[in-house]
Each structure stands twice: as C-alpha cells, then as structure tokens.
CSV table of C-alpha atoms in Angstrom, one decimal:
chain,number,residue,atom,x,y,z
A,1,GLY,CA,6.0,3.6,21.7
A,2,GLU,CA,5.7,4.1,18.0
A,3,SER,CA,5.7,7.3,16.9
A,4,VAL,CA,4.9,9.2,13.5
A,5,GLY,CA,6.9,13.2,13.0
A,6,LEU,CA,8.0,15.7,11.0
A,7,HIS,CA,11.1,17.1,10.8
A,8,LEU,CA,10.2,21.2,10.7
A,9,PRO,CA,6.9,22.7,11.6
A,10,THR,CA,7.3,25.6,9.3
A,11,LEU,CA,8.0,25.5,5.4
A,12,SER,CA,7.9,28.7,3.9
A,13,VAL,CA,9.2,28.4,-0.6
A,14,GLN,CA,8.5,30.9,-3.1
A,15,GLU,CA,5.7,30.3,-5.7
A,16,GLY,CA,6.7,27.9,-8.2
A,17,ASP,CA,9.6,26.1,-6.3
A,18,ASN,CA,9.0,22.8,-5.3
A,19,SER,CA,8.6,21.7,-1.8
A,20,ILE,CA,9.5,19.2,0.3
A,21,ILE,CA,8.1,18.1,3.5
A,22,ASN,CA,9.9,15.6,5.5
A,23,CYS,CA,8.8,13.0,7.6
A,24,ALA,CA,10.1,9.9,9.4
A,25,TYR,CA,8.5,6.7,11.6
A,26,SER,CA,9.5,4.8,14.6
A,27,ASN,CA,8.3,1.4,14.1
A,28,SER,CA,10.4,-0.4,11.0
A,29,ALA,CA,6.9,-2.7,11.3
A,30,SER,CA,4.6,1.0,9.4
A,31,ASP,CA,3.6,-0.9,6.3
A,32,TYR,CA,0.8,2.3,5.1
A,33,PHE,CA,1.6,5.6,5.0
A,34,ILE,CA,-0.4,8.5,4.1
A,35,TRP,CA,-0.2,11.8,3.4
A,36,TYR,CA,-3.0,14.7,4.7
A,37,LYS,CA,-3.5,18.8,3.8
A,38,GLN,CA,-5.0,20.9,6.5
A,39,GLU,CA,-6.5,23.6,5.6
A,40,SER,CA,-7.6,26.7,7.9
A,41,GLY,CA,-10.7,25.4,9.9
A,42,LYS,CA,-11.7,22.2,8.3
A,43,GLY,CA,-10.5,18.9,7.9
A,44,PRO,CA,-8.0,17.1,6.5
A,45,GLN,CA,-7.8,15.6,3.5
A,46,PHE,CA,-6.1,12.6,1.5
A,47,ILE,CA,-3.1,14.0,-0.5
A,48,ILE,CA,-1.1,10.1,-1.7
A,49,ASP,CA,-0.4,7.2,0.3
A,50,ILE,CA,2.3,4.6,-0.2
A,51,ARG,CA,2.3,1.3,0.8
A,52,SER,CA,5.8,-0.2,2.1
A,53,ASN,CA,6.2,-2.7,-1.4
A,54,MET,CA,7.1,0.9,-3.2
A,55,ASP,CA,9.7,3.1,-2.5
A,56,LYS,CA,8.1,6.3,-5.0
A,57,ARG,CA,5.1,6.5,-5.9
A,58,GLN,CA,3.1,10.1,-8.3
A,59,GLY,CA,0.2,12.1,-7.8
A,60,GLN,CA,-0.1,14.8,-9.6
A,61,ARG,CA,2.1,17.7,-9.0
A,62,VAL,CA,3.1,15.0,-5.7
A,63,THR,CA,4.6,13.1,-4.9
A,64,VAL,CA,6.3,10.0,-2.2
A,65,LEU,CA,9.5,9.0,-1.3
A,66,LEU,CA,9.5,6.1,1.0
A,67,ASN,CA,12.6,5.2,2.4
A,68,LYS,CA,12.4,2.0,4.4
A,69,THR,CA,16.2,1.7,5.6
A,70,VAL,CA,16.4,5.4,7.5
A,71,LYS,CA,12.3,5.4,8.4
A,72,HIS,CA,12.4,8.6,6.3
A,73,LEU,CA,9.1,9.6,3.8
A,74,SER,CA,9.2,12.8,2.3
A,75,LEU,CA,5.8,14.2,0.2
A,76,GLN,CA,7.7,17.2,-2.8
A,77,ILE,CA,5.2,18.9,-4.2
A,78,ALA,CA,6.3,20.9,-8.0
A,79,ALA,CA,5.5,23.9,-8.4
A,80,THR,CA,4.2,24.8,-5.4
A,81,GLN,CA,0.8,27.6,-5.9
A,82,PRO,CA,-0.4,29.4,-3.1
A,83,GLY,CA,-3.1,27.6,-2.2
A,84,ASP,CA,-1.3,24.4,-1.1
A,85,SER,CA,-0.5,26.4,1.9
A,86,ALA,CA,-1.7,24.7,4.4
A,87,VAL,CA,-0.3,22.1,7.5
A,88,TYR,CA,0.4,19.1,6.0
A,89,PHE,CA,0.2,15.6,7.7
A,90,CYS,CA,2.1,12.5,7.3
A,91,ALA,CA,0.3,9.0,9.0
A,92,GLY,CA,1.1,6.0,9.2
A,93,THR,CA,-0.1,2.2,10.6
A,94,ILE,CA,0.8,-1.5,10.8
A,95,TYR,CA,-1.2,-3.8,7.8
A,96,ASN,CA,-2.5,-6.4,10.7
A,97,GLN,CA,-2.8,-4.0,12.9
A,98,GLY,CA,-5.8,-2.9,11.3
A,99,GLY,CA,-7.3,0.5,11.6
A,100,LYS,CA,-5.1,2.1,14.1
A,101,LEU,CA,-3.6,5.3,12.5
A,102,ILE,CA,-0.5,7.2,14.5
A,103,PHE,CA,0.2,10.8,12.9
A,104,GLY,CA,2.9,13.4,12.4
A,105,GLN,CA,2.5,16.5,14.1
A,106,GLY,CA,2.5,18.5,10.7
A,107,THR,CA,4.6,21.0,9.0
A,108,GLU,CA,2.8,24.6,7.6
A,109,LEU,CA,3.6,25.2,4.6
A,110,SER,CA,3.2,28.6,3.2
A,111,VAL,CA,3.7,30.0,-0.4
A,112,LYS,CA,4.5,33.4,-0.7
A,113,PRO,CA,3.8,35.0,-3.9
B,1,GLU,CA,-22.8,14.7,-1.9
B,2,ALA,CA,-20.8,12.0,-0.7
B,3,GLN,CA,-19.7,13.3,2.8
B,4,VAL,CA,-18.6,12.7,7.1
B,5,THR,CA,-20.6,15.2,8.4
B,6,GLN,CA,-20.4,16.0,12.4
B,7,ASN,CA,-22.6,18.1,14.9
B,8,PRO,CA,-22.7,20.2,16.8
B,9,ARG,CA,-20.0,22.0,15.0
B,10,TYR,CA,-19.0,24.0,18.1
B,11,LEU,CA,-20.1,23.3,21.6
B,12,ILE,CA,-19.2,24.5,25.2
B,13,THR,CA,-20.3,22.7,28.2
B,14,VAL,CA,-19.4,21.8,32.1
B,15,THR,CA,-17.2,19.5,33.5
B,16,GLY,CA,-19.0,15.9,34.0
B,17,LYS,CA,-21.5,17.0,31.6
B,18,LYS,CA,-22.8,13.6,29.8
B,19,LEU,CA,-22.3,14.6,25.6
B,20,THR,CA,-22.4,12.5,22.2
B,21,VAL,CA,-20.9,14.6,19.2
B,22,THR,CA,-23.1,12.3,16.1
B,23,CYS,CA,-20.5,11.8,12.7
B,24,SER,CA,-22.2,10.2,9.8
B,25,GLN,CA,-21.3,9.5,6.9
B,26,ASN,CA,-23.3,8.8,3.1
B,27,MET,CA,-20.6,6.5,1.0
B,28,ASN,CA,-21.8,3.3,2.9
B,29,HIS,CA,-18.1,3.2,4.4
B,30,GLU,CA,-17.0,0.2,7.0
B,31,TYR,CA,-14.7,2.2,9.4
B,32,MET,CA,-14.9,5.0,11.1
B,33,SER,CA,-12.7,6.4,13.2
B,34,TRP,CA,-12.5,9.4,16.2
B,35,TYR,CA,-9.5,12.1,16.0
B,36,ARG,CA,-8.9,15.0,18.3
B,37,GLN,CA,-6.7,17.6,17.1
B,38,ASP,CA,-4.4,19.4,20.1
B,39,PRO,CA,-1.9,22.2,18.9
B,40,GLY,CA,1.3,21.1,19.0
B,41,LEU,CA,-0.1,17.3,19.5
B,42,GLY,CA,-1.2,17.0,15.6
B,43,LEU,CA,-4.0,14.3,15.1
B,44,ARG,CA,-4.1,11.6,17.6
B,45,GLN,CA,-6.9,8.5,16.9
B,46,ILE,CA,-8.8,7.6,19.5
B,47,TYR,CA,-11.7,5.1,18.8
B,48,TYR,CA,-11.8,3.8,15.2
B,49,SER,CA,-14.4,1.4,13.7
B,50,MET,CA,-13.2,-1.7,11.1
B,51,ASN,CA,-17.4,-2.1,11.0
B,52,VAL,CA,-20.7,-2.8,12.1
B,53,GLU,CA,-20.3,-3.5,16.1
B,54,VAL,CA,-16.2,-4.0,16.0
B,55,THR,CA,-15.2,-0.9,17.8
B,56,ASP,CA,-11.5,-0.9,19.2
B,57,LYS,CA,-9.2,2.1,21.1
B,58,GLY,CA,-6.8,3.6,19.0
B,59,ASP,CA,-4.1,6.0,20.6
B,60,VAL,CA,-5.8,7.5,23.4
B,61,PRO,CA,-9.3,6.6,24.5
B,62,GLU,CA,-9.3,7.7,28.4
B,63,GLY,CA,-12.9,9.7,28.7
B,64,TYR,CA,-14.2,8.2,24.6
B,65,LYS,CA,-16.7,6.0,24.0
B,66,VAL,CA,-18.2,5.3,21.0
B,67,SER,CA,-20.8,2.8,19.3
B,68,ARG,CA,-21.5,1.2,15.6
B,69,LYS,CA,-24.8,0.2,16.4
B,70,GLU,CA,-25.9,0.9,12.2
B,71,LYS,CA,-23.4,1.4,10.1
B,72,ARG,CA,-23.3,4.9,9.0
B,73,ASN,CA,-23.1,6.8,12.3
B,74,PHE,CA,-20.5,7.2,14.3
B,75,PRO,CA,-21.7,8.8,18.2
B,76,LEU,CA,-18.9,9.2,19.8
B,77,ILE,CA,-19.4,9.6,23.5
B,78,LEU,CA,-17.9,11.7,26.9
B,79,GLU,CA,-20.0,10.8,29.8
B,80,SER,CA,-18.1,12.9,31.7
B,81,PRO,CA,-16.5,15.7,30.1
B,82,SER,CA,-13.4,17.5,32.0
B,83,PRO,CA,-11.6,20.4,31.1
B,84,ASN,CA,-8.3,18.1,29.5
B,85,GLN,CA,-10.4,17.2,27.0
B,86,THR,CA,-10.8,20.8,24.8
B,87,SER,CA,-9.9,19.8,21.7
B,88,LEU,CA,-10.7,19.5,17.5
B,89,TYR,CA,-12.2,16.2,17.7
B,90,PHE,CA,-12.6,14.9,13.7
B,91,CYS,CA,-15.0,11.4,13.0
B,92,ALA,CA,-13.5,10.3,9.5
B,93,SER,CA,-14.4,7.4,6.8
B,94,SER,CA,-13.6,4.7,4.5
B,95,LEU,CA,-14.2,2.4,2.8
B,96,LYS,CA,-11.2,0.4,4.6
B,97,PRO,CA,-8.8,1.7,6.6
B,98,ILE,CA,-6.1,0.3,4.5
B,99,GLY,CA,-5.3,1.6,0.6
B,100,TYR,CA,-8.5,3.2,0.7
B,101,GLU,CA,-8.3,7.3,1.1
B,102,GLN,CA,-10.2,8.0,4.3
B,103,TYR,CA,-13.0,11.5,4.4
B,104,PHE,CA,-12.4,13.9,7.6
B,105,GLY,CA,-15.8,16.0,8.9
B,106,PRO,CA,-15.4,19.6,8.6
B,107,GLY,CA,-15.2,19.3,13.0
B,108,THR,CA,-16.0,19.6,16.2
B,109,ARG,CA,-14.9,22.0,18.7
B,110,LEU,CA,-15.9,21.5,22.1
B,111,THR,CA,-14.6,23.5,25.0
B,112,VAL,CA,-15.3,22.0,28.6
B,113,THR,CA,-15.2,24.0,31.3
C-alpha cells in the first residue's frame, strides 16, 4: 500500500547548525506534501507545504525540497534553535483522492545548546 | 480565537462501553479529519469529511464512526471500544483538504481497559 516514511527516527544537531530531515514516499501519484512539527504534549502544527509542480519552497528559516524522480522530500531548517526541538512529520496526499492523508512516522529533532 | 477543540481531553473507559469524542472548530472550515497517534506508527487517519454530510474512510476506520451534521462539529464515535483503540486522538480542520493549513486540536488521550 501507500507509505510515507522518514529516514531517521532521531536527529541531534548543535544550536546554530542547519538541520535536514528526510522523507520518502511510495506512491508516484502523490502530488501534495506537508511538513508538520509536533511539540511534546501538543497537536501537530503546520510548517510548510509543497505541490508536485514545484521542487522547492521556502518559508521563514525552512525550505522544503521535492525530488519526484526518487520520490523524496526534505525539510531544511536554517540556524536551528532550541525551540525547534520537536517531532517532525511529513504527510502526502493524492489530489484526486481529496482528503486522505498519509503520514510518516516522525523524526525527533534534538537541538543541543 | 481560531481553534479546534476536543472533549474530553482524557478518558479512561471499559471495553464495550460506547463513547463519543467531540470536535468543534470555529473557523468555518469545510474539511475535518480524525487521526490516531500511536508510538512507532505515527499519525494515521481514521475518517475525514470534505463538507457537511460528506464523510469518507481514512486508513484505519474499523471500529469507529463519524458524523458531520453541522459544519463546525465532527464527533468521533466508538460504538464498542476495545483495548486496541487505546491511543491519542487528534481532530483537525482546514478550509480545504489541499493547499490550506490544517489546524489540529489538543488531543484526546483514550484508555480502554
């Protein structure tokens, strides 16, 4: 079946460094992807999204890259801060299937001061 | 304040005793969705609704029911809860399923003994 998966369950970075969190998906028909951040004890929070007609999208300190050839996307966080410590999920959907979302398992990012 | 609310936040119940978890949003969103979150499995979609009276199955719908009689409310019903439904549940909403930020509720931690 369809799957969306993250490569590493945990990632530890030094404060001020850049972080890269990876995600792979199995269904080549997936055409919309979202990254979420979940802090301990809270619900997921939208970070950034990207459609399949783009290969890069930038937000505030975050960049999402999409490589449709190898079905891979990544979230880059610039100048990582302690407040970025959280679990990060990618999710994908197929446009003509409307609201069905498939989530990856999450990568826990720890930022060392 | 724009928000998604869920009630109750915590619930301990026994096998077979019907329960309802309520979800309400005040943003006039068309799309609403329920997820469960389990360690090592990430977020999995249970049911979603594209609009009033329109609901559809997600990845793990077995043992759950939903209804969408009003735009703002999307209750999750467990007719006969079982221990394997012990989980953390999140409700979410967005204006549309694609291209719009999805807002999550604070979560409901359910334990079925």
